[in-house]
PDB file of C-alpha atoms in Angstrom:
ATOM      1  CA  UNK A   7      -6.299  14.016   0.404  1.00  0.00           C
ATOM      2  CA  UNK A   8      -4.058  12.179   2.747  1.00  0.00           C
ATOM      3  CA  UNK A   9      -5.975  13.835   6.057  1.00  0.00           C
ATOM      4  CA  UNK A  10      -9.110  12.880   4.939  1.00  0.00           C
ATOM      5  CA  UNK A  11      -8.213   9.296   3.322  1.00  0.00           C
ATOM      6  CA  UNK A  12      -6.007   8.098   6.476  1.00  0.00           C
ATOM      7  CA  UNK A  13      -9.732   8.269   8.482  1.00  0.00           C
ATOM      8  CA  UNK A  14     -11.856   6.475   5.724  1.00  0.00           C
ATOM      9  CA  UNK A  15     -12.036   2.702   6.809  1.00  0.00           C
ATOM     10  CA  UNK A  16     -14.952   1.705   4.253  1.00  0.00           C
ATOM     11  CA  UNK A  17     -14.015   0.430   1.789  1.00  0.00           C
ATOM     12  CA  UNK A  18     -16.759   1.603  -0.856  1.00  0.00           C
ATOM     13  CA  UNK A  19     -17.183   5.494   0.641  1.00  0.00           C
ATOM     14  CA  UNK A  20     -15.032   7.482  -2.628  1.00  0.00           C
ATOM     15  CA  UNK A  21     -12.785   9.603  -1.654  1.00  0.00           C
ATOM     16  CA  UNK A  22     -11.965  12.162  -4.416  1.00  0.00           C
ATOM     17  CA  UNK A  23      -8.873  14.928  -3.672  1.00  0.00           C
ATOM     18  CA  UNK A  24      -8.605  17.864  -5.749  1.00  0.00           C
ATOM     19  CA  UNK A  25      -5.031  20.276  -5.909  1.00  0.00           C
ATOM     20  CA  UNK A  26      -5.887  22.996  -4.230  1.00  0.00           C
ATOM     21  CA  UNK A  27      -2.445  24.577  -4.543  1.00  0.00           C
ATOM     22  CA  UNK A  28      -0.706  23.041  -7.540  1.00  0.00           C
ATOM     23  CA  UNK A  29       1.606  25.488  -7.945  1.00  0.00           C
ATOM     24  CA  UNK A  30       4.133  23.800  -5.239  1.00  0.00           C
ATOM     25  CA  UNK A  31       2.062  20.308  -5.053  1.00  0.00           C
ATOM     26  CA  UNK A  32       2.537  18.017  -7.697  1.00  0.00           C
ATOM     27  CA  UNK A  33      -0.829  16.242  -6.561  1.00  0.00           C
ATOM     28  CA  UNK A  34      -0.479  12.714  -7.481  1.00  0.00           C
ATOM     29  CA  UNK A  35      -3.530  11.404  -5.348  1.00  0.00           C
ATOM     30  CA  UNK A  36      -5.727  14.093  -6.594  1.00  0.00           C
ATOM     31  CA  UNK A  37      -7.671  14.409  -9.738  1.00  0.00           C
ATOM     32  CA  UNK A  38      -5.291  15.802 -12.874  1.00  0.00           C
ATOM     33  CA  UNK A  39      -4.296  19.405 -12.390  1.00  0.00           C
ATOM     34  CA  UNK A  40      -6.303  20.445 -15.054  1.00  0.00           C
ATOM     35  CA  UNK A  41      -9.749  19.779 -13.233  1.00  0.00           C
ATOM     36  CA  UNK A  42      -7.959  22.575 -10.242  1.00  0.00           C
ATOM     37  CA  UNK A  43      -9.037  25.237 -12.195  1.00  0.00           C
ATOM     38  CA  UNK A  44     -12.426  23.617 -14.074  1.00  0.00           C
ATOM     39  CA  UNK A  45     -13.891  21.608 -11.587  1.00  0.00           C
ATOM     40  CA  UNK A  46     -17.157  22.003 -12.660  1.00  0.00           C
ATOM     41  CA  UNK A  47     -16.003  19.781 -15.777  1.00  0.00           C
ATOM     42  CA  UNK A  48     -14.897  17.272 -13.513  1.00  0.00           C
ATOM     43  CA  UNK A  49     -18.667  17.362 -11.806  1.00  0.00           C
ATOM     44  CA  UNK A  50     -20.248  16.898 -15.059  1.00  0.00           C
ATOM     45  CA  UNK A  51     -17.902  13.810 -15.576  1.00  0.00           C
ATOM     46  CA  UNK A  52     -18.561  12.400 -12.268  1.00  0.00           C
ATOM     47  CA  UNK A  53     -22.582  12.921 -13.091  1.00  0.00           C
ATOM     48  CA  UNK A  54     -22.364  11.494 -15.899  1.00  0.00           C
ATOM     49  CA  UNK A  55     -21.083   8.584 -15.282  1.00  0.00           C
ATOM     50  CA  UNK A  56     -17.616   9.437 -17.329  1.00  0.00           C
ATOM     51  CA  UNK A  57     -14.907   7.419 -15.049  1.00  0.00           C
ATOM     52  CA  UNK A  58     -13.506   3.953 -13.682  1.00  0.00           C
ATOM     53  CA  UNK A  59     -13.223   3.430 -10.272  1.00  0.00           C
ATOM     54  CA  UNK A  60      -9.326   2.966  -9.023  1.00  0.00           C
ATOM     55  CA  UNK A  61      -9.153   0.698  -5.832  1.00  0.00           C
ATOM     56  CA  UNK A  62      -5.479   2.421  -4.684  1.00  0.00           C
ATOM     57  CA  UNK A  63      -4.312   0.120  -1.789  1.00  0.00           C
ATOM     58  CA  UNK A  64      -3.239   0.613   1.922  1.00  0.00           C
ATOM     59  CA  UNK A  65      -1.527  -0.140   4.264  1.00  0.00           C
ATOM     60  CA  UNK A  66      -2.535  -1.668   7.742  1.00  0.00           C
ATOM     61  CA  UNK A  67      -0.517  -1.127  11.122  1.00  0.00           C
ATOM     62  CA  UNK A  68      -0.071  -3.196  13.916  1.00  0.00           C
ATOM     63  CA  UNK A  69       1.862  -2.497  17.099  1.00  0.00           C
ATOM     64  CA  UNK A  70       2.780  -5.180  20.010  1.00  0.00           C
ATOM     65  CA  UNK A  71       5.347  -5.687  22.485  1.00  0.00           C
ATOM     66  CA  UNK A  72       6.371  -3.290  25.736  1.00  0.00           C
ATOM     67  CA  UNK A  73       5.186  -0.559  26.702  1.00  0.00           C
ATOM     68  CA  UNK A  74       3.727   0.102  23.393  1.00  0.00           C
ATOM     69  CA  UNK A  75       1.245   3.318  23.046  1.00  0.00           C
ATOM     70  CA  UNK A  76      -1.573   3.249  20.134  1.00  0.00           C
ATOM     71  CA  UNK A  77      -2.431   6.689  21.303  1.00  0.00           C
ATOM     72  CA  UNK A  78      -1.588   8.916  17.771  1.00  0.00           C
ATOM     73  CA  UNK A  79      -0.481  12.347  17.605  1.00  0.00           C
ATOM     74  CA  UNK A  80      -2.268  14.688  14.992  1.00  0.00           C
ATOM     75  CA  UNK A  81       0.820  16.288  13.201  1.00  0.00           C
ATOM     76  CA  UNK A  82      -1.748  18.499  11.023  1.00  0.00           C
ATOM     77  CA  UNK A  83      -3.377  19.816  14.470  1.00  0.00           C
ATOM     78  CA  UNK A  84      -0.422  20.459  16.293  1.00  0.00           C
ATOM     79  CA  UNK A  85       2.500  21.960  14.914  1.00  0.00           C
ATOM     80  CA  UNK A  86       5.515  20.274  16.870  1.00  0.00           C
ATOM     81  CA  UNK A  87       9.358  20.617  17.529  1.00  0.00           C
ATOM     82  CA  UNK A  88      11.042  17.494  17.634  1.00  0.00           C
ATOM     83  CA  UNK A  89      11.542  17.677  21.475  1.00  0.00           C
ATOM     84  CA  UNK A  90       7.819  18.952  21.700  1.00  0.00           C
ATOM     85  CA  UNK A  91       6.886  15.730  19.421  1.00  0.00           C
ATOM     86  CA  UNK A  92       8.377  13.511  21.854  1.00  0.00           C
ATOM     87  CA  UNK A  93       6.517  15.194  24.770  1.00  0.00           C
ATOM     88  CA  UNK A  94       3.089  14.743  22.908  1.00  0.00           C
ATOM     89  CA  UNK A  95       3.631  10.990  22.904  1.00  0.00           C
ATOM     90  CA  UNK A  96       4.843  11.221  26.777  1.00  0.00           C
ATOM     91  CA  UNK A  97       1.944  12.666  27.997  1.00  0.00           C
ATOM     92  CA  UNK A  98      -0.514  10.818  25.837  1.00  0.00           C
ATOM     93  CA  UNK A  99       1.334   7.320  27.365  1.00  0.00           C
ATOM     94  CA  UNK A 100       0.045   8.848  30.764  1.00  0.00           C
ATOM     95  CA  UNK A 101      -3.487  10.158  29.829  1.00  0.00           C
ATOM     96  CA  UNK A 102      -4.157   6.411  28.191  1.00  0.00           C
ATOM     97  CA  UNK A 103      -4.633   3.747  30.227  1.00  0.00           C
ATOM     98  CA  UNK A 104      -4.287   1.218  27.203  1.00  0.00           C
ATOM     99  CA  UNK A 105      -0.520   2.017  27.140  1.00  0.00           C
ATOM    100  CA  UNK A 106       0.178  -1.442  28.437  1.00  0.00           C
ATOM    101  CA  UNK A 107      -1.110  -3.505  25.758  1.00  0.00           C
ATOM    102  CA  UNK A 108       0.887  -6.099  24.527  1.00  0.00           C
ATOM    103  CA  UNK A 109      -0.633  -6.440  21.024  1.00  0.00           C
ATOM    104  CA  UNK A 110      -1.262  -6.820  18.518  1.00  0.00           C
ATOM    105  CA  UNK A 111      -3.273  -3.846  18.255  1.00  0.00           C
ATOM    106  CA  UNK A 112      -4.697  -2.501  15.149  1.00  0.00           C
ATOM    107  CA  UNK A 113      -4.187   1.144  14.615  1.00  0.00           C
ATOM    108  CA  UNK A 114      -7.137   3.272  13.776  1.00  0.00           C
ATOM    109  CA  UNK A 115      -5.241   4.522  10.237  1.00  0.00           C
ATOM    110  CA  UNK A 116      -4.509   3.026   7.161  1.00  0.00           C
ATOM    111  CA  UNK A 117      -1.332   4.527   4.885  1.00  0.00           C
ATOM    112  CA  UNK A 118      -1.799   5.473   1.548  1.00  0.00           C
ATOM    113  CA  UNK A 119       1.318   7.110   0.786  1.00  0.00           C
ATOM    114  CA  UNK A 120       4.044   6.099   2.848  1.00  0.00           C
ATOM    115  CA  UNK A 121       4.793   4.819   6.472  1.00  0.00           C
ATOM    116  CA  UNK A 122       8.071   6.332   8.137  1.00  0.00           C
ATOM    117  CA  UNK A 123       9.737   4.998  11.122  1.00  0.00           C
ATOM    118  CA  UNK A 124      12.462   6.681  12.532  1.00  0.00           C
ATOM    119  CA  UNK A 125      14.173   9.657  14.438  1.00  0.00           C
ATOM    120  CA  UNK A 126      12.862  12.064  12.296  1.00  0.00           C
ATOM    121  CA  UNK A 127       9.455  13.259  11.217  1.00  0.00           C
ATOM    122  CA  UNK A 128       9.329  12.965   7.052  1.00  0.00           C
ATOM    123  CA  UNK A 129      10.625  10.325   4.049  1.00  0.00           C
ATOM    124  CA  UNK A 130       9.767   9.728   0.496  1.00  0.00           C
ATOM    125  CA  UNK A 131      11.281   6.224  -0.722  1.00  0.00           C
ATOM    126  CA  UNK A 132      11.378   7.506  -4.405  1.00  0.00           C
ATOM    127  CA  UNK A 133      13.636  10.485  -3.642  1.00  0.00           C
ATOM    128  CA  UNK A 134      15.830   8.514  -1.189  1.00  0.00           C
ATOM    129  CA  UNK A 135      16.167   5.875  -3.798  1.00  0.00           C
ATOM    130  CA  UNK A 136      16.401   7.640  -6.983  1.00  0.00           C
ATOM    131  CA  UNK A 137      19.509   7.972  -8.879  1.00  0.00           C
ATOM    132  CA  UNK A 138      20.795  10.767 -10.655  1.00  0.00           C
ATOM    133  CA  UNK A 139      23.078  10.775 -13.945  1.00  0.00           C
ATOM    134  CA  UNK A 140      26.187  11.433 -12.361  1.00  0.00           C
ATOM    135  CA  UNK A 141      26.046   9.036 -10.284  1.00  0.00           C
ATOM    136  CA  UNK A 142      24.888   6.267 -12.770  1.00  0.00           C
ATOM    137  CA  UNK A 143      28.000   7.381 -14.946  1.00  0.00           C
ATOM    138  CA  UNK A 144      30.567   7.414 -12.509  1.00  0.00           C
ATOM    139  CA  UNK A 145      29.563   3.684 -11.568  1.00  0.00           C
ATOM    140  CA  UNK A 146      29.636   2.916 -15.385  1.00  0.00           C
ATOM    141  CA  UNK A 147      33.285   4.564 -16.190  1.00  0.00           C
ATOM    142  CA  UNK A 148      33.747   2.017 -12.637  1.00  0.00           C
ATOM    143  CA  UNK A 149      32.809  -0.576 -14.488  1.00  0.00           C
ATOM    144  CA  UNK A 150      34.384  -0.251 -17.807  1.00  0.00           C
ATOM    145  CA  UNK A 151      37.652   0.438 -16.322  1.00  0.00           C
ATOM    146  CA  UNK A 152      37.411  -3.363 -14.310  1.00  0.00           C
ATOM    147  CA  UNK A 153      36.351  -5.257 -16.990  1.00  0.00           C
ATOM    148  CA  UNK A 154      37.906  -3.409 -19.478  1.00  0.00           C
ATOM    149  CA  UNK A 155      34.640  -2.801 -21.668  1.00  0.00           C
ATOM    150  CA  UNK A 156      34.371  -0.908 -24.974  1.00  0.00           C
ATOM    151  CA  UNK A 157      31.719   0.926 -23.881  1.00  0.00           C
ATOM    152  CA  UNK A 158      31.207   4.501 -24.765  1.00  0.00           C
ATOM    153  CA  UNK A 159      29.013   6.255 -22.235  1.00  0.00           C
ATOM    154  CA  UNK A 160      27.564   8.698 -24.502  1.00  0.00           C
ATOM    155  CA  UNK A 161      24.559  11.252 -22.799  1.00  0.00           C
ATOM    156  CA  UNK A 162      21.651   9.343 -24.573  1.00  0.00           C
ATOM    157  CA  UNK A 163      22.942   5.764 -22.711  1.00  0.00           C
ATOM    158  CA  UNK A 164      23.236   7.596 -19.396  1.00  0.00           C
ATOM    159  CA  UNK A 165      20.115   9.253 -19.258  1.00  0.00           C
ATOM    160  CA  UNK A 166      17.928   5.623 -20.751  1.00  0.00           C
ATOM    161  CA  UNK A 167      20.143   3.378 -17.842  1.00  0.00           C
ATOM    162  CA  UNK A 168      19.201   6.195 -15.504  1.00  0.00           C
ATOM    163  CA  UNK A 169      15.705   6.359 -16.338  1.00  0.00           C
ATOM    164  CA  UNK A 170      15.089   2.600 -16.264  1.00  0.00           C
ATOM    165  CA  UNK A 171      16.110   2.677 -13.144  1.00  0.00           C
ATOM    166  CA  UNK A 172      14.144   5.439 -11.582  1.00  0.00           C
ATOM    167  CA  UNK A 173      10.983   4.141 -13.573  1.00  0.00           C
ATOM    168  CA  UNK A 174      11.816   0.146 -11.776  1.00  0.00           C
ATOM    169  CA  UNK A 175      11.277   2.235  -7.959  1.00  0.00           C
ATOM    170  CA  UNK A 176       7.745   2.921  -9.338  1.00  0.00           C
ATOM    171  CA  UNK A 177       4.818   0.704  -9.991  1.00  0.00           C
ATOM    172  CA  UNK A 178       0.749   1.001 -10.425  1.00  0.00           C
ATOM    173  CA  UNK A 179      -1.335   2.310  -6.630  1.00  0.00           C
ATOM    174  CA  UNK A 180      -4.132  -0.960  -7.779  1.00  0.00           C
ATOM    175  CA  UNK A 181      -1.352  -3.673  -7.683  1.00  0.00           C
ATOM    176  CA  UNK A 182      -1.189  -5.190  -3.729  1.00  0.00           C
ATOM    177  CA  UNK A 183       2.850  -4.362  -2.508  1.00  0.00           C
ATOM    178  CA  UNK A 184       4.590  -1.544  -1.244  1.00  0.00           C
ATOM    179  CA  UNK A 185       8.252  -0.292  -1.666  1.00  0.00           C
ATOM    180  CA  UNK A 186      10.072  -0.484   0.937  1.00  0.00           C
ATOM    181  CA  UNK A 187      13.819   1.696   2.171  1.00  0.00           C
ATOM    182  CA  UNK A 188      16.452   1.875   4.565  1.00  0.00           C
ATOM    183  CA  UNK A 189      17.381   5.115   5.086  1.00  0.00           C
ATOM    184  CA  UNK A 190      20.866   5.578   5.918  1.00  0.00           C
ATOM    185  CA  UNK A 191      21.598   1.941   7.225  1.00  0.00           C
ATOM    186  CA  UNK A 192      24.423   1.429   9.664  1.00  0.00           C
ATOM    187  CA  UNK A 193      27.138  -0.924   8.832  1.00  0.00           C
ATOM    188  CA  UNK A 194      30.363  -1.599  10.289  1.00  0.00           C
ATOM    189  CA  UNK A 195      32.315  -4.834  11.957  1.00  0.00           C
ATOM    190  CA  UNK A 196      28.661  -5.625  14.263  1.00  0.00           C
ATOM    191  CA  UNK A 197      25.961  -5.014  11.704  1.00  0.00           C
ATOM    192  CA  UNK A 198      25.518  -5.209   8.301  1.00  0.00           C
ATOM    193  CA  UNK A 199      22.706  -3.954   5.672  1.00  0.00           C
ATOM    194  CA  UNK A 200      22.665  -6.119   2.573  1.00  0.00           C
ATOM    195  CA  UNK A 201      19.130  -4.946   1.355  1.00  0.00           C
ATOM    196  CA  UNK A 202      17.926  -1.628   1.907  1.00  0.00           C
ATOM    197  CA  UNK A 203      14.867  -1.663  -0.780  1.00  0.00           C
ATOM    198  CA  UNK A 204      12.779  -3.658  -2.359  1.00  0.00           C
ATOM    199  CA  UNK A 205       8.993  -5.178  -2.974  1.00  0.00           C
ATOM    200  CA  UNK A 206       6.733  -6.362  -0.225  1.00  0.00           C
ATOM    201  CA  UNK A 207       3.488  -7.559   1.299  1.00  0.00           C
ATOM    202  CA  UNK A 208       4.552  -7.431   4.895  1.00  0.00           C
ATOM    203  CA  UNK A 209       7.716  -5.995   6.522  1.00  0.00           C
ATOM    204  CA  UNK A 210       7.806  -6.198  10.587  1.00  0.00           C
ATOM    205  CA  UNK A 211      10.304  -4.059  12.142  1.00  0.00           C
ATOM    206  CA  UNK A 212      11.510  -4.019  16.138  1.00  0.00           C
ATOM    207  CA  UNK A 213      13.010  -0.833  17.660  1.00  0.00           C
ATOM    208  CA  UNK A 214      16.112  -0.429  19.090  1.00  0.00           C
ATOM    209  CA  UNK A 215      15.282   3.643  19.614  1.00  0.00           C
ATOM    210  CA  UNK A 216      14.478   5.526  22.317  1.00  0.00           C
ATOM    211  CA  UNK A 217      13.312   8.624  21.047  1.00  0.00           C
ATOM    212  CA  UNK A 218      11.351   6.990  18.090  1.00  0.00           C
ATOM    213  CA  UNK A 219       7.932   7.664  16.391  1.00  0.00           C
ATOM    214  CA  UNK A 220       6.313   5.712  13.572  1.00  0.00           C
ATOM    215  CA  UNK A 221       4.417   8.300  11.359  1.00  0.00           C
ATOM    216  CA  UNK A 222       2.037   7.399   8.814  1.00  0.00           C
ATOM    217  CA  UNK A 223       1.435   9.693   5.464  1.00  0.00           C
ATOM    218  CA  UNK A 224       3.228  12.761   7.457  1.00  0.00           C
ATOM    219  CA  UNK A 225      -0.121  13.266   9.373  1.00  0.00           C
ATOM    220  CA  UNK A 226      -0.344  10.620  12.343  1.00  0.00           C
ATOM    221  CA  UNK A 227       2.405   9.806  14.746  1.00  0.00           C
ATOM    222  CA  UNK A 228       2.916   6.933  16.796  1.00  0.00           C
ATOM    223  CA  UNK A 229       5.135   6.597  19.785  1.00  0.00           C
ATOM    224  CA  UNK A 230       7.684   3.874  18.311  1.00  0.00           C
ATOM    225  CA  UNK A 231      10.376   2.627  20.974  1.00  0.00           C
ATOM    226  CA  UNK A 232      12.658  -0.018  22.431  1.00  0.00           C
ATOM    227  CA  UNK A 233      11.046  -3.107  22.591  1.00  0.00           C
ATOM    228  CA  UNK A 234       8.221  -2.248  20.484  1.00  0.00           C
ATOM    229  CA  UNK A 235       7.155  -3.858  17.033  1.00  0.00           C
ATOM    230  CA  UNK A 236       5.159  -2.773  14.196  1.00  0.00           C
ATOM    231  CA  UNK A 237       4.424  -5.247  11.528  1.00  0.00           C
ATOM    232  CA  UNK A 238       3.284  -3.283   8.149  1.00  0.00           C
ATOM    233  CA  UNK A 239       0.812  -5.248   5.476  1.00  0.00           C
ATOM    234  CA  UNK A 240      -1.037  -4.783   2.347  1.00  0.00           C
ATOM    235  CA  UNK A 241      -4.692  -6.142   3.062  1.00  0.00           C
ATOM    236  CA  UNK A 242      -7.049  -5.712  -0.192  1.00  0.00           C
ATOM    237  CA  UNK A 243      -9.647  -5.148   2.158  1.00  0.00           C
ATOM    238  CA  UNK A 244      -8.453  -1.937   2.746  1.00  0.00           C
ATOM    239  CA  UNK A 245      -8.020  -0.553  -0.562  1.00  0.00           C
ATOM    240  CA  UNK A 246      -9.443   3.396  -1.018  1.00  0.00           C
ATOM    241  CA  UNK A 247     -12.234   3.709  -3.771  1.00  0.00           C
ATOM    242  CA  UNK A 248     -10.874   6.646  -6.335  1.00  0.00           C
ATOM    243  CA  UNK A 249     -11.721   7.401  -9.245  1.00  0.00           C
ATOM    244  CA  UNK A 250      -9.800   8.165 -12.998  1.00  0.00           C
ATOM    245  CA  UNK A 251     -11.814  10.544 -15.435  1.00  0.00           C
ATOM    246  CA  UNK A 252     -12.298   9.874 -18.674  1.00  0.00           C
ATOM    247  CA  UNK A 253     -10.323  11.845 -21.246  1.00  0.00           C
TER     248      UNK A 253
END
């Protein structure tokens, strides 16, 4: 679903995903699980006229600055090491004579599910940002004990503050923002990391890296290093046309 939605730039072409392999995938951007194993239900549905579109929305790239490369790497053609990653986007910066472009240049993908910049290859906000109920009652015995509440922490309390929290990181694929993380920030006595998460329409980020890569829904990889910048947007006009069966 990603593969095939990352390369669809119309806006009114459907693109429809169904989990091939649910066992180990929960599937979120596919139709329910159910339809795996009668899809000719779903069919009839779609026939008949028995669903809502769902306009799930994108995001947009743009890379400037120096020595920037808009030449991707296929992740899903090529399985890579890390070092053989970083030679991919070496000898693509030689092969393409459009390496020197200042920006900002558009890049021929759009993000559906997440956009991860980094040293590393992978990411998933939710799971970097999600809390578990340990940790949400060690912070409330924390807090009792300062301000000397009389507060008992039974399970039920735990598990609805940890909830509401969890449920806050998550929010409908229609409405026009994306959630964005730092993953382990670095702070000491020179910098400092006051907000690592939160809501946006557009986040622009500079490099400081030098053996970076920008890669977007785990499939495309961009060559992401010192001095370049990528600035990351929500455009509606880039939304993907899904669609929601009808119970």
């Amino acid at each position: 679903m990603l593969l095939a939605a990352s390369k669809v730039l119309d806006r009114f072409k459907p693109v429809i995903g169904v989990n091939t392999d649910p066992d180990r995938s929960e599937g979120h951007l596919c139709l329910p699980v159910q339809y795996t194993y009668s899809f000719p239900e779903a069919l009839q549905k779609l026939y008949r006229g028995e669903f809502r579109w769902q306009w799930r929305q994108r995001i947009r790239l743009y890379l400037e600055g120096t020595g920037i490369n808009p030449t991707p790497v296929d992740l899903h053609e090529q399985q890579l090491s890390q070092e053989q990653h970083s030679r991919a986007h070496l000898n693509g910066r030689f092969q393409d004579q459009r390496a020197d472009i200042s920006g900002p240049h558009l890049l021929p993908v759009r993000a559906l599910n997440e956009v991860f910049i980094g040293e590393s290859l992978s990411s998933r906000s939710y799971n970097i940002n999600k809390v578990a109920n340990q940790a949400v009652e060690d912070i409330l015995k924390i807090a009792k004990r300062h301000e000397n509440l009389n507060l008992p922490l039974s399970r039920e309390l735990i598990q609805k503050v940890t909830n509401d929290y969890n449920e806050s990181l998550l929010y409908s694929p229609e409405e026009p923002k994306m959630f964005f993380s730092i993953r382990e920030p670095i702070t000491n006595r020179v910098l400092s990391s006051n907000r690592q998460r939160g809501f946006s329409s557009k986040v622009c980020v500079r490099s400081r890296c030098w053996d970076a890569c920008m890669v977007v829904d785990g499939g495309t990889s961009f060559e992401f290093n010192d001095g370049a910048i990528a600035s990351i947007l929500i455009n509606t006009e880039d939304a993907l046309r899904t669609v929601v069966l009808e119970d």
